[in-house]
PDB file of C-alpha atoms in Angstrom:
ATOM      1  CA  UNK A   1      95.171  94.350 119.236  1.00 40.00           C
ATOM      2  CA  UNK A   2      94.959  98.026 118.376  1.00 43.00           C
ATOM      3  CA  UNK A   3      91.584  99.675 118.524  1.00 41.00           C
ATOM      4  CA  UNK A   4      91.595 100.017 114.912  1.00 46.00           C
ATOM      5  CA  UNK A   5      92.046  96.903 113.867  1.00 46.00           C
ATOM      6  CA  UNK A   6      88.963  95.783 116.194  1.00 42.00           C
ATOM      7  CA  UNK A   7      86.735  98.322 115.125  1.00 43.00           C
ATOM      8  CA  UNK A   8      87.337  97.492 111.550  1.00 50.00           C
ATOM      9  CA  UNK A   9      87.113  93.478 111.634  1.00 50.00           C
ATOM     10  CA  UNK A  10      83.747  93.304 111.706  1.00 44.00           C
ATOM     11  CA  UNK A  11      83.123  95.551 109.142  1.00 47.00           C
ATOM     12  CA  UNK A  12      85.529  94.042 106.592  1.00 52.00           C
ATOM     13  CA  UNK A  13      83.492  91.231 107.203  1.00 48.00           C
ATOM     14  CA  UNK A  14      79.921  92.712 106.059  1.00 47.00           C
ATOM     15  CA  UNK A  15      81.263  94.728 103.122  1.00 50.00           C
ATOM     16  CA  UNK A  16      82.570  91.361 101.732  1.00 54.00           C
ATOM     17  CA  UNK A  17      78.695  90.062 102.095  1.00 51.00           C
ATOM     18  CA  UNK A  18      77.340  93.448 100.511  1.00 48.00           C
ATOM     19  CA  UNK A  19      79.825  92.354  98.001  1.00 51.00           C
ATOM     20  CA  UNK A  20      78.485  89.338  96.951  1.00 53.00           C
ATOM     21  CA  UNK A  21      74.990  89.609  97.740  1.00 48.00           C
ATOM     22  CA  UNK A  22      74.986  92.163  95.338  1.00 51.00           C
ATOM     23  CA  UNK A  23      75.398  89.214  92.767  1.00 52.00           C
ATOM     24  CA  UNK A  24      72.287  86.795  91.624  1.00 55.00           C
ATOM     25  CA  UNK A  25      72.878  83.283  91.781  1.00 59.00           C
ATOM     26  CA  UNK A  26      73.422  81.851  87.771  1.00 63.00           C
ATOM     27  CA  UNK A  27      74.713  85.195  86.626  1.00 67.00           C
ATOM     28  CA  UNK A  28      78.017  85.315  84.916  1.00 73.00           C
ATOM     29  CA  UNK A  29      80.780  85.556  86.683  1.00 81.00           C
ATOM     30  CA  UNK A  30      81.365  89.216  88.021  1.00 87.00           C
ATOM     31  CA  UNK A  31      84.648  91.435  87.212  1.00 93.00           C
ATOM     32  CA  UNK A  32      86.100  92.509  90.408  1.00 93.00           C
ATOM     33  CA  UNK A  33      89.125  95.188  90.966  1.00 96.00           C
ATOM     34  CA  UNK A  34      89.985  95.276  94.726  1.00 96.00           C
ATOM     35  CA  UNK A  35      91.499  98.241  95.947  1.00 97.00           C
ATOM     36  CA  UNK A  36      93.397  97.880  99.468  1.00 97.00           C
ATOM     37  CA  UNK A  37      95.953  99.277 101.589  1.00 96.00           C
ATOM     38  CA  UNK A  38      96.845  95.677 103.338  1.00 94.00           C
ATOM     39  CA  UNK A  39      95.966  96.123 106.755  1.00 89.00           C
ATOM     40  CA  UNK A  40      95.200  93.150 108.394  1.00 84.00           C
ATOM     41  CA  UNK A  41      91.432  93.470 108.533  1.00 82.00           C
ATOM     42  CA  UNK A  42      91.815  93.540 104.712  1.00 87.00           C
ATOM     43  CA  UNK A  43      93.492  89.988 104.981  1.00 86.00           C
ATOM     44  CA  UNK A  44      90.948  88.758 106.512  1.00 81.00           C
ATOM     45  CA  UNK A  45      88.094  90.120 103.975  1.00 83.00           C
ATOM     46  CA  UNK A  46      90.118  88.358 101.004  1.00 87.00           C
ATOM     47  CA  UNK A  47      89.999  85.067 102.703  1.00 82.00           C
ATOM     48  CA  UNK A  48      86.285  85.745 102.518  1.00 78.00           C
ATOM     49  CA  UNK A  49      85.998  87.049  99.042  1.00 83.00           C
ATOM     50  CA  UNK A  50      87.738  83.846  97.577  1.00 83.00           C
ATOM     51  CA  UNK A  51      85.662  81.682  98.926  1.00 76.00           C
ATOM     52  CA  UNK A  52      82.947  83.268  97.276  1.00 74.00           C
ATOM     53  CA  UNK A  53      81.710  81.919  93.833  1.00 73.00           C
ATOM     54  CA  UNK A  54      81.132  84.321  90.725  1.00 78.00           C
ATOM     55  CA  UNK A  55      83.576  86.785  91.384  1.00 84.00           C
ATOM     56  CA  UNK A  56      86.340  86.712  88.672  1.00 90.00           C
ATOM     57  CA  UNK A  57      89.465  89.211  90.840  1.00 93.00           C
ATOM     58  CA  UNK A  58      91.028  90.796  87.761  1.00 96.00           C
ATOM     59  CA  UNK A  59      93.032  93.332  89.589  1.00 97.00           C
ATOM     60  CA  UNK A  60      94.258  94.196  92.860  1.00 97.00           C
ATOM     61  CA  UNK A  61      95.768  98.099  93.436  1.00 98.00           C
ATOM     62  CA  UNK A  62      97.598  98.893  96.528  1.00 97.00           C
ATOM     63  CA  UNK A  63      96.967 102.179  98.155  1.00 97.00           C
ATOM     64  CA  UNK A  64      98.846 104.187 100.463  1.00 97.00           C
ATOM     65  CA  UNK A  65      97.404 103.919 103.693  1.00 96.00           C
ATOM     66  CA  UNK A  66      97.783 100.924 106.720  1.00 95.00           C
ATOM     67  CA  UNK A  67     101.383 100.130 104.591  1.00 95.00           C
ATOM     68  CA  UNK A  68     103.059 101.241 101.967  1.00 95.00           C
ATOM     69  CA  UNK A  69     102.298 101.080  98.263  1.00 96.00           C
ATOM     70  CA  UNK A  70     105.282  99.179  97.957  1.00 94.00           C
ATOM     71  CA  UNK A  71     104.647  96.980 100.759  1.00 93.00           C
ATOM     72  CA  UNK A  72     100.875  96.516 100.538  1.00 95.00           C
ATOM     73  CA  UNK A  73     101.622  95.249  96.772  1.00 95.00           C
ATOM     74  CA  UNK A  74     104.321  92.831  97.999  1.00 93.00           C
ATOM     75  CA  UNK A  75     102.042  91.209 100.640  1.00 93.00           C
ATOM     76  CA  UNK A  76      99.013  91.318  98.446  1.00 94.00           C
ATOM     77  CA  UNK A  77     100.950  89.182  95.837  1.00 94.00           C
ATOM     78  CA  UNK A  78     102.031  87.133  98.525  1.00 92.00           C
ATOM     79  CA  UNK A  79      98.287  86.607  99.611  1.00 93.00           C
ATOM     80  CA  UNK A  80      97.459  85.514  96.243  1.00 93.00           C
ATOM     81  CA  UNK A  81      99.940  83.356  95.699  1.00 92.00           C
ATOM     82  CA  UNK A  82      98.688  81.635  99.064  1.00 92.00           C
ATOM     83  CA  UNK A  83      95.631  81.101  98.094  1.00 92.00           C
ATOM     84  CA  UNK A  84      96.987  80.047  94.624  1.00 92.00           C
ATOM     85  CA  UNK A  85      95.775  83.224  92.644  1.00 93.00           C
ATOM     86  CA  UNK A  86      99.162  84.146  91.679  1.00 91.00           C
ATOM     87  CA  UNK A  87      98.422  85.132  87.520  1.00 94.00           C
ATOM     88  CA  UNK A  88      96.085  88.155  89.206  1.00 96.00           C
ATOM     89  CA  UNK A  89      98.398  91.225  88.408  1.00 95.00           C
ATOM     90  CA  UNK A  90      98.827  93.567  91.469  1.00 96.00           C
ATOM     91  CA  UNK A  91     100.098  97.033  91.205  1.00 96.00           C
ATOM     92  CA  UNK A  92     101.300  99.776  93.415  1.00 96.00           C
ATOM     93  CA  UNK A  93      99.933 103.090  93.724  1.00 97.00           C
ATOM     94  CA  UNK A  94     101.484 106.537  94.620  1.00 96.00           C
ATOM     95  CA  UNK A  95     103.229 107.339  97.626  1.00 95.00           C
ATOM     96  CA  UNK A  96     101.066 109.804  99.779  1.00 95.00           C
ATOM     97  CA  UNK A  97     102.838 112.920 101.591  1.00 93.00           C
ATOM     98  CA  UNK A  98     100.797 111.770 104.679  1.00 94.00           C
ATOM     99  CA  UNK A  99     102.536 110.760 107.602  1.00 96.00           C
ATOM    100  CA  UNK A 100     102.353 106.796 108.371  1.00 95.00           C
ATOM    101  CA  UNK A 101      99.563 105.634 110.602  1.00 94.00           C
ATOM    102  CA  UNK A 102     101.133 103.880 114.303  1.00 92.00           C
ATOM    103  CA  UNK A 103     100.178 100.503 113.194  1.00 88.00           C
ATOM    104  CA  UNK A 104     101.461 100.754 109.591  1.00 93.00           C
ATOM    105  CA  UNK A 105     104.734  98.069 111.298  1.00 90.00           C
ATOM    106  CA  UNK A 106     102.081  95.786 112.659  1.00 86.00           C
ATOM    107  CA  UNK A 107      99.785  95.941 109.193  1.00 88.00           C
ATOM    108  CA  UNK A 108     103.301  95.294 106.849  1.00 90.00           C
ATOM    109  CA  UNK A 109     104.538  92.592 109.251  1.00 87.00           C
ATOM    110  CA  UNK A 110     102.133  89.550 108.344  1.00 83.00           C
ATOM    111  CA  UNK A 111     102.635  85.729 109.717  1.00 83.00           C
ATOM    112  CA  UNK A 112     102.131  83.392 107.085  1.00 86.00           C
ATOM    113  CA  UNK A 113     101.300  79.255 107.758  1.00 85.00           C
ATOM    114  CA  UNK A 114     104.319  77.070 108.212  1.00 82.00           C
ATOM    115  CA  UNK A 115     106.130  76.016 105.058  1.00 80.00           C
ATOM    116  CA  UNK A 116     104.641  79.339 102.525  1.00 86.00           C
ATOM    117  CA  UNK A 117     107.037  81.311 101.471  1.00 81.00           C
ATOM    118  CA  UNK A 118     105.917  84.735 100.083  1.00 80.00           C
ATOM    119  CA  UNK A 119     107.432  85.484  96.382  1.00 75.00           C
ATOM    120  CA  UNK A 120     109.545  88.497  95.062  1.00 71.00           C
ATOM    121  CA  UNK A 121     108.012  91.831  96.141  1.00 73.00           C
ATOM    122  CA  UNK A 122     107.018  94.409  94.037  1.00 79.00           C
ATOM    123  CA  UNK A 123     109.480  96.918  92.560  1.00 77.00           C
ATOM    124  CA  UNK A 124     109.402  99.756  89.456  1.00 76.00           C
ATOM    125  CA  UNK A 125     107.313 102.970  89.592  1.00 82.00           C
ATOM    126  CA  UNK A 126     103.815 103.334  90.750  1.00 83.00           C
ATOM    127  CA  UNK A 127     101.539 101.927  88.132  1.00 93.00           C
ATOM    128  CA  UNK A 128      98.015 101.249  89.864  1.00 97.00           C
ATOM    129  CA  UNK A 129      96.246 104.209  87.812  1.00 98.00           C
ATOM    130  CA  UNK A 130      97.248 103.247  84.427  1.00 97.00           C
ATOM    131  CA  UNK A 131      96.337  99.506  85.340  1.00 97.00           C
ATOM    132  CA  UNK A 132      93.378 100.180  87.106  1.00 98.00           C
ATOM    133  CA  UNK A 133      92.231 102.299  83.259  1.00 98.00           C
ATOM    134  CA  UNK A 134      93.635  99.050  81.192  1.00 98.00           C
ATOM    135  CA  UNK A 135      91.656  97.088  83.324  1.00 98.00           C
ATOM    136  CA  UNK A 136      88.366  98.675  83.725  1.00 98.00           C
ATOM    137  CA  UNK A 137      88.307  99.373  80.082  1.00 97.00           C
ATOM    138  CA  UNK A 138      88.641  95.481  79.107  1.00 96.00           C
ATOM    139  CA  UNK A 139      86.279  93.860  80.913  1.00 95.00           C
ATOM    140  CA  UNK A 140      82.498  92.803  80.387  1.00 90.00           C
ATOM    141  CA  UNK A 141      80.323  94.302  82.313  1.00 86.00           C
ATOM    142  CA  UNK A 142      79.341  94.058  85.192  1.00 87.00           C
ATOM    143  CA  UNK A 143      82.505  95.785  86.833  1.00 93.00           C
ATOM    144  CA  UNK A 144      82.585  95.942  90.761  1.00 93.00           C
ATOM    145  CA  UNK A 145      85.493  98.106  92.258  1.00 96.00           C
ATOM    146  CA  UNK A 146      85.956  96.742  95.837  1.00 94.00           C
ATOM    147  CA  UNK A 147      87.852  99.399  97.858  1.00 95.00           C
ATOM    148  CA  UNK A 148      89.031  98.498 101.304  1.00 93.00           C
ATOM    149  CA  UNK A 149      91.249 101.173 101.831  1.00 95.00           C
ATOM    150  CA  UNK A 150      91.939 104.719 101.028  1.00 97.00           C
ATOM    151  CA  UNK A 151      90.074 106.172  97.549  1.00 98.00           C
ATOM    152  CA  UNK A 152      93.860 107.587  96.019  1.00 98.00           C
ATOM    153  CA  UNK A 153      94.293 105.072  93.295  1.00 98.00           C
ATOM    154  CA  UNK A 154      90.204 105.562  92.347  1.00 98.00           C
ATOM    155  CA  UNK A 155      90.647 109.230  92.052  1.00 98.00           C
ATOM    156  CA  UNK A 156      94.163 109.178  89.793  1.00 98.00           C
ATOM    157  CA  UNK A 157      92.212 106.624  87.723  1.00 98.00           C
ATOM    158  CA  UNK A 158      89.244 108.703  86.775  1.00 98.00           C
ATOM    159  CA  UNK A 159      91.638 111.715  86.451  1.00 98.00           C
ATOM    160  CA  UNK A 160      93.495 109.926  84.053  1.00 97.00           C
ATOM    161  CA  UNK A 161      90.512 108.522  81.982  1.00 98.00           C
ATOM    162  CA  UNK A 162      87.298 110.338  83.317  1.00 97.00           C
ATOM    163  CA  UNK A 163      84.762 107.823  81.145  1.00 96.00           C
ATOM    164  CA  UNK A 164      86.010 104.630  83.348  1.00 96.00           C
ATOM    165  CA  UNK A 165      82.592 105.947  85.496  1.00 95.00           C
ATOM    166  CA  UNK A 166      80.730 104.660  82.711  1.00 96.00           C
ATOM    167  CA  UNK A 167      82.391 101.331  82.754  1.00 96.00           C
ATOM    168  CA  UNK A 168      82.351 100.381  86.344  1.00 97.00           C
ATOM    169  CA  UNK A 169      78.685  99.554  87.511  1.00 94.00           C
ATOM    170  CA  UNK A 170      79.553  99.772  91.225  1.00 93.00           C
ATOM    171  CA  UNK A 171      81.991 100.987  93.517  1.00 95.00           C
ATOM    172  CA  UNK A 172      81.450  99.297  97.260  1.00 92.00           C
ATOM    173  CA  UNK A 173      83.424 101.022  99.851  1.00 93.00           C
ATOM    174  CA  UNK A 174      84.649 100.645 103.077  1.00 89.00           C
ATOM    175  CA  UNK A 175      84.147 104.352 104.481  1.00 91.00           C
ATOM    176  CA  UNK A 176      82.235 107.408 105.244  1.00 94.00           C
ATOM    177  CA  UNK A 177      81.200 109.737 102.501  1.00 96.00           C
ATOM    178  CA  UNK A 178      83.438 113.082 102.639  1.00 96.00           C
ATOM    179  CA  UNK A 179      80.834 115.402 104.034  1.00 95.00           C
ATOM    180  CA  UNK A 180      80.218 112.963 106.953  1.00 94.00           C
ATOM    181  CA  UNK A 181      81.294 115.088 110.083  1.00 92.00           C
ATOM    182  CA  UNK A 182      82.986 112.213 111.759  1.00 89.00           C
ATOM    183  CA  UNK A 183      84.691 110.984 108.359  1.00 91.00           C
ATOM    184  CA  UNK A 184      86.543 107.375 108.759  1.00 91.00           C
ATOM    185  CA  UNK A 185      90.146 106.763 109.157  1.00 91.00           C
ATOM    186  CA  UNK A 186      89.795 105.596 105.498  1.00 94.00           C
ATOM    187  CA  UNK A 187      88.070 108.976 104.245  1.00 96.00           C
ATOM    188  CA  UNK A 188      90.535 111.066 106.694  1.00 95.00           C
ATOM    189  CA  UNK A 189      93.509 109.926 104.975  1.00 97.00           C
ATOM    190  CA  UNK A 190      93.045 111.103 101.562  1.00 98.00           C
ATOM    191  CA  UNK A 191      89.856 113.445 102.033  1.00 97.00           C
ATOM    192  CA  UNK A 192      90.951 115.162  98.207  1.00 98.00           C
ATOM    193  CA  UNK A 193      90.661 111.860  96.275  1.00 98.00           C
ATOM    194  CA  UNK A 194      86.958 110.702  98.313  1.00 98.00           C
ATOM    195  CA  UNK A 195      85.703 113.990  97.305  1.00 98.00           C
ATOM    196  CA  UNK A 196      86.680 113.688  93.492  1.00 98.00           C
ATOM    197  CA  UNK A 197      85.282 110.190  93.512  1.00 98.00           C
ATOM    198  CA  UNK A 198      82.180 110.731  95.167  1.00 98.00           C
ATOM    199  CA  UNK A 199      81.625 113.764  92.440  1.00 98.00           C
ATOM    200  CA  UNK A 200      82.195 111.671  89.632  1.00 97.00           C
ATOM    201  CA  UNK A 201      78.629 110.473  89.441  1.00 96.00           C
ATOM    202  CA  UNK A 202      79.937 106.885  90.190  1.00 97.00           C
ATOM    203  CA  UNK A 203      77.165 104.989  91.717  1.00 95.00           C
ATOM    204  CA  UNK A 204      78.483 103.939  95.656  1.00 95.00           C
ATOM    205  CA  UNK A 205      77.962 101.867  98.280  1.00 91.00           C
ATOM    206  CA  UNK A 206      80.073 102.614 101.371  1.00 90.00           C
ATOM    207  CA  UNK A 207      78.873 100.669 104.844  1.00 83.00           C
ATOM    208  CA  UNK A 208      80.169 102.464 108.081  1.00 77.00           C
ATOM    209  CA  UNK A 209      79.066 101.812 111.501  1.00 70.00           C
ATOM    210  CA  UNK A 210      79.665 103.880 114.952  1.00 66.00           C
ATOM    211  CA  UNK A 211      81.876 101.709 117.206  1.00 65.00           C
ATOM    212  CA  UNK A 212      79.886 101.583 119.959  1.00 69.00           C
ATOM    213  CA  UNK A 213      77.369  99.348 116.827  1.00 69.00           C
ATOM    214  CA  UNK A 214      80.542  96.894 116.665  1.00 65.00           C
ATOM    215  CA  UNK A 215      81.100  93.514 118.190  1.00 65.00           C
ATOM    216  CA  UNK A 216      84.926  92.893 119.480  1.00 68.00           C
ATOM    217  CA  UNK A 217      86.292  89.608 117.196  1.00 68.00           C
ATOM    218  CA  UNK A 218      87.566  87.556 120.477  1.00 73.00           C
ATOM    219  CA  UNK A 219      88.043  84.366 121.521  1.00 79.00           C
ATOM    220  CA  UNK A 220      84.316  83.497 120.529  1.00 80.00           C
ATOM    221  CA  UNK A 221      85.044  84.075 116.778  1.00 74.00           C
ATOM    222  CA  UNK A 222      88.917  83.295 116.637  1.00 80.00           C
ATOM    223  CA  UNK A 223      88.725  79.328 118.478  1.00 85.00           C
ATOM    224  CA  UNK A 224      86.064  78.099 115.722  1.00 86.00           C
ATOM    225  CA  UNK A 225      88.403  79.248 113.210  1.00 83.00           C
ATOM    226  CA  UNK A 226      91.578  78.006 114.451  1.00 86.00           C
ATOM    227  CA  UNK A 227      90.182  74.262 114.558  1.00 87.00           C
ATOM    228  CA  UNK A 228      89.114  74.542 110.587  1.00 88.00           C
ATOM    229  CA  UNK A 229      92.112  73.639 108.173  1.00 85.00           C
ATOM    230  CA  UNK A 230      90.537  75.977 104.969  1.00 86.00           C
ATOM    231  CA  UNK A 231      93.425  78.188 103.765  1.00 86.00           C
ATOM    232  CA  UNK A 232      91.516  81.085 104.540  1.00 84.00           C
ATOM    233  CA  UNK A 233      91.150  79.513 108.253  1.00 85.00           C
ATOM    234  CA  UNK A 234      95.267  78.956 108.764  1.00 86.00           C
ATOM    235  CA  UNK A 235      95.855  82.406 107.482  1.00 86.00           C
ATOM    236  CA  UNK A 236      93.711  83.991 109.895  1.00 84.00           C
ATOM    237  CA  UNK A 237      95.200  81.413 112.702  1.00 84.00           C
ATOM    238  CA  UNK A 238      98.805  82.390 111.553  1.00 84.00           C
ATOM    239  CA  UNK A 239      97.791  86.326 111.491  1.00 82.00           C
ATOM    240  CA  UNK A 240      96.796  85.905 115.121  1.00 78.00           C
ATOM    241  CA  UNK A 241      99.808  83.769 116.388  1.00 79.00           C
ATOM    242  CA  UNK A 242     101.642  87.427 115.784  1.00 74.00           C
ATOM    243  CA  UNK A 243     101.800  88.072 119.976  1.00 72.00           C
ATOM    244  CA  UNK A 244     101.307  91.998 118.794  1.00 70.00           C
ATOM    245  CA  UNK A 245      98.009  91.202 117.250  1.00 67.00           C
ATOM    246  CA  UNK A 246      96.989  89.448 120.451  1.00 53.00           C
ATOM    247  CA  UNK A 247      97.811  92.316 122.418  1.00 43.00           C
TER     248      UNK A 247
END
């Protein structure tokens, strides 16, 4: 498995718990927009986050970073549909002039359980700003915006409709902050939009960890969960059966 992938496993992991610790037991359900780029460390934190109760997943944006916009929204859709969440609307965002990360094949090539099959992909022109505004400005409060991956499709939002800061009560993200001098792979890829979103006065929560801090998922982790039948448990199994994610 590439180093990336390991580093990040983990991590995925605990920024689903800050998640949903953040949430007190009786509340009302809380508005969630998730924000990923679909690499496979973000599959795994979805099977986490939907088997968490009082979170009510709204939206889901697709970023440009482990895959494609294009590709991270077709495989997102296909996740929800898996784990029958298939009315959540997911939405592409912009293309980035960026060049494409080494494992961006391994993170759009997922393995799904025997007998799923994935529906139509996504198609039409980027949209994940304007949704991401629609969406935002419709809900009750609280509003948590869950991003896993790069901040791209944050930043265009707030461009577009600079108020939304007053609307979301917490962004928790999976990355450094943009004056960190050893910024994350996350932070590294779109350094412009982390900047404009960490400005904004939004109130954050990112969780990074040196690597060296970080335990390797192995065979320790992975047998338990290949001898559970959840859904969340066979998607992780089938993920894994990929001979390139085993490497």
């Amino acid at each position: 498995m590439p180093e990336r992938i390991l580093r990040r496993l983990v991590l995925q992991w605990i920024l689903a718990g800050v998640a949903m610790a953040a949430f007190l037991p009786g509340a009302p359900p809380v508005s969630v927009v998730v924000d990923t780029d679909m690499a496979l460390d973000d599959v795994r934190a979805f099977s986490l986050l939907f088997a968490a109760d009082g979170l009510d997943l709204c939206l889901v944006a697709a970023s440009d970073g482990a895959s494609t916009p294009e590709t991270g929204c077709a495989n997102a859709r296909a996740l929800l549909a898996y784990f029958g969440r298939g009315k959540v609307p997911v939405v592409a965002g912009r293309t980035s002039a960026q060049p494409p990360p080494d494992w961006r094949g391994l993170s759009e090539r997922l393995r799904w359980p025997e007998g799923f099959r994935p529906p139509a992909p996504c198609r039409g022109k980027p949209q994940a700003a304007k949704r991401i505004c629609q969406t935002v400005r419709r809900l009750q409060p609280p509003v948590v915006y869950l991003c896993l991956g790069p901040m791209t499709n944050l930043a265009d939002a707030l461009r577009r409709d600079p108020g939304l800061r007053d609307r979301i009560d917490r962004v928790v993200y999976y990355g450094t902050a943009p004056d960190d001098p050893t910024p994350d792979w996350n932070t590294s890829r779109d350094p412009a939009s982390a900047r404009a979103v960490f400005a904004s006065g939004l109130r954050i929560e990112n969780l990074w960890l040196p690597h060296d801090r970080l335990p390797a998922f192995d065979e320790s982790w992975l047998g338990p969960i290949r001898g559970s039948s959840t859904p969340g448990a066979r998607l992780i199994a089938a993920v894994h059966a990929d001979p390139a994610v085993e490497a």
